[in-house]
């Protein structure tokens, strides 16, 4: 396994672990007004099998595009960009960010993107 594949799998694992961390740390509180009807749980039930199936299909089949390094670079760039973008959003929203949709008692509409970074 070359370094690019290793980096790719490490970044996928890091992304997955960060999502688990966010799910545990940024839940809405008991006194928050919940607006979500377990959408996050449905997403997890769909995402995990989908990613697993995609990886399995990519290992069992051989497409011309799979053996080219540019697709790995593109995938790596998309993963890192997505993780960074999500991190910026979480930092920007601060205490108002939750993984499930809820409204806090002192909730305010966010008008500036990068305050508090």
XYZ file of C-alpha atoms in Angstrom:
117
model
C 0.000 0.000 0.000
C 1.515 3.310 -0.988
C 1.485 6.489 1.098
C -1.420 8.059 -0.824
C -3.731 5.131 -0.079
C -2.646 5.173 3.555
C -3.312 8.924 3.818
C -6.708 8.433 2.161
C -7.782 5.741 4.640
C -6.434 7.690 7.618
C -8.381 10.786 6.558
C -11.580 8.751 6.128
C -11.075 7.277 9.609
C -10.403 10.756 11.012
C -13.559 12.100 9.393
C -15.603 9.200 10.745
C -14.196 9.597 14.268
C -14.772 13.362 14.196
C -18.435 12.768 13.344
C -18.769 10.377 16.277
C -17.138 13.001 18.507
C -19.497 15.734 17.244
C -22.510 13.470 17.801
C -21.493 12.926 21.427
C -20.335 16.454 22.274
C -22.824 18.674 20.442
C -26.184 17.172 21.337
C -28.956 19.569 22.212
C -29.685 20.009 25.891
C -32.820 18.810 27.654
C -34.330 22.294 27.947
C -33.712 23.134 24.244
C -36.677 23.208 21.914
C -36.151 20.174 19.647
C -37.085 20.551 15.999
C -35.596 17.294 14.755
C -37.403 13.957 14.645
C -34.324 11.673 14.765
C -33.082 12.650 11.293
C -29.505 12.257 12.510
C -30.098 8.614 13.421
C -31.638 7.955 10.000
C -28.605 9.566 8.337
C -26.224 7.318 10.291
C -28.252 4.242 9.352
C -27.936 5.229 5.679
C -24.369 6.612 5.638
C -22.554 3.672 7.246
C -23.936 0.969 4.910
C -23.554 3.271 1.895
C -19.873 3.962 2.552
C -19.259 0.288 3.357
C -20.974 -0.793 0.147
C -19.034 1.762 -1.910
C -15.701 0.565 -0.512
C -16.668 -3.089 -1.067
C -17.775 -2.471 -4.662
C -14.564 -0.554 -5.373
C -12.495 -3.489 -4.087
C -14.467 -6.145 -5.998
C -14.653 -4.381 -9.353
C -12.124 -2.863 -11.668
C -12.916 0.367 -13.441
C -10.414 2.331 -15.485
C -10.886 5.426 -13.298
C -10.108 3.507 -10.088
C -6.495 2.832 -11.028
C -5.614 6.467 -11.631
C -4.012 8.529 -8.900
C -5.863 11.753 -9.720
C -9.097 10.246 -8.372
C -7.397 9.565 -5.024
C -6.061 13.120 -4.925
C -9.529 14.444 -5.727
C -11.103 12.272 -3.032
C -8.505 13.345 -0.487
C -9.034 17.028 -1.317
C -12.814 16.635 -0.976
C -12.545 14.847 2.381
C -10.127 17.393 3.861
C -12.130 20.337 2.468
C -15.367 18.937 3.891
C -13.867 18.317 7.330
C -12.312 21.809 7.421
C -15.525 23.436 6.205
C -17.544 21.643 8.890
C -15.001 22.627 11.550
C -15.236 26.300 10.471
C -19.032 26.148 10.668
C -18.952 24.561 14.128
C -16.464 27.155 15.410
C -18.496 29.962 13.845
C -21.772 28.863 15.438
C -20.118 28.219 18.790
C -22.571 27.257 21.541
C -25.492 27.380 19.089
C -24.217 24.394 17.059
C -25.957 21.081 17.700
C -25.952 17.905 15.645
C -29.715 17.739 15.938
C -31.850 20.712 14.992
C -32.866 22.601 18.118
C -33.446 26.126 19.343
C -31.800 27.299 22.543
C -33.470 29.705 24.943
C -31.053 32.565 24.096
C -30.766 31.593 20.428
C -29.883 34.346 17.953
C -29.724 34.472 14.191
C -26.134 34.306 12.986
C -25.413 37.090 10.498
C -21.597 37.115 10.356
C -19.779 33.992 9.314
C -16.347 34.193 10.900
C -16.876 35.885 14.253
C -15.328 34.097 17.184
C -12.771 32.008 15.271
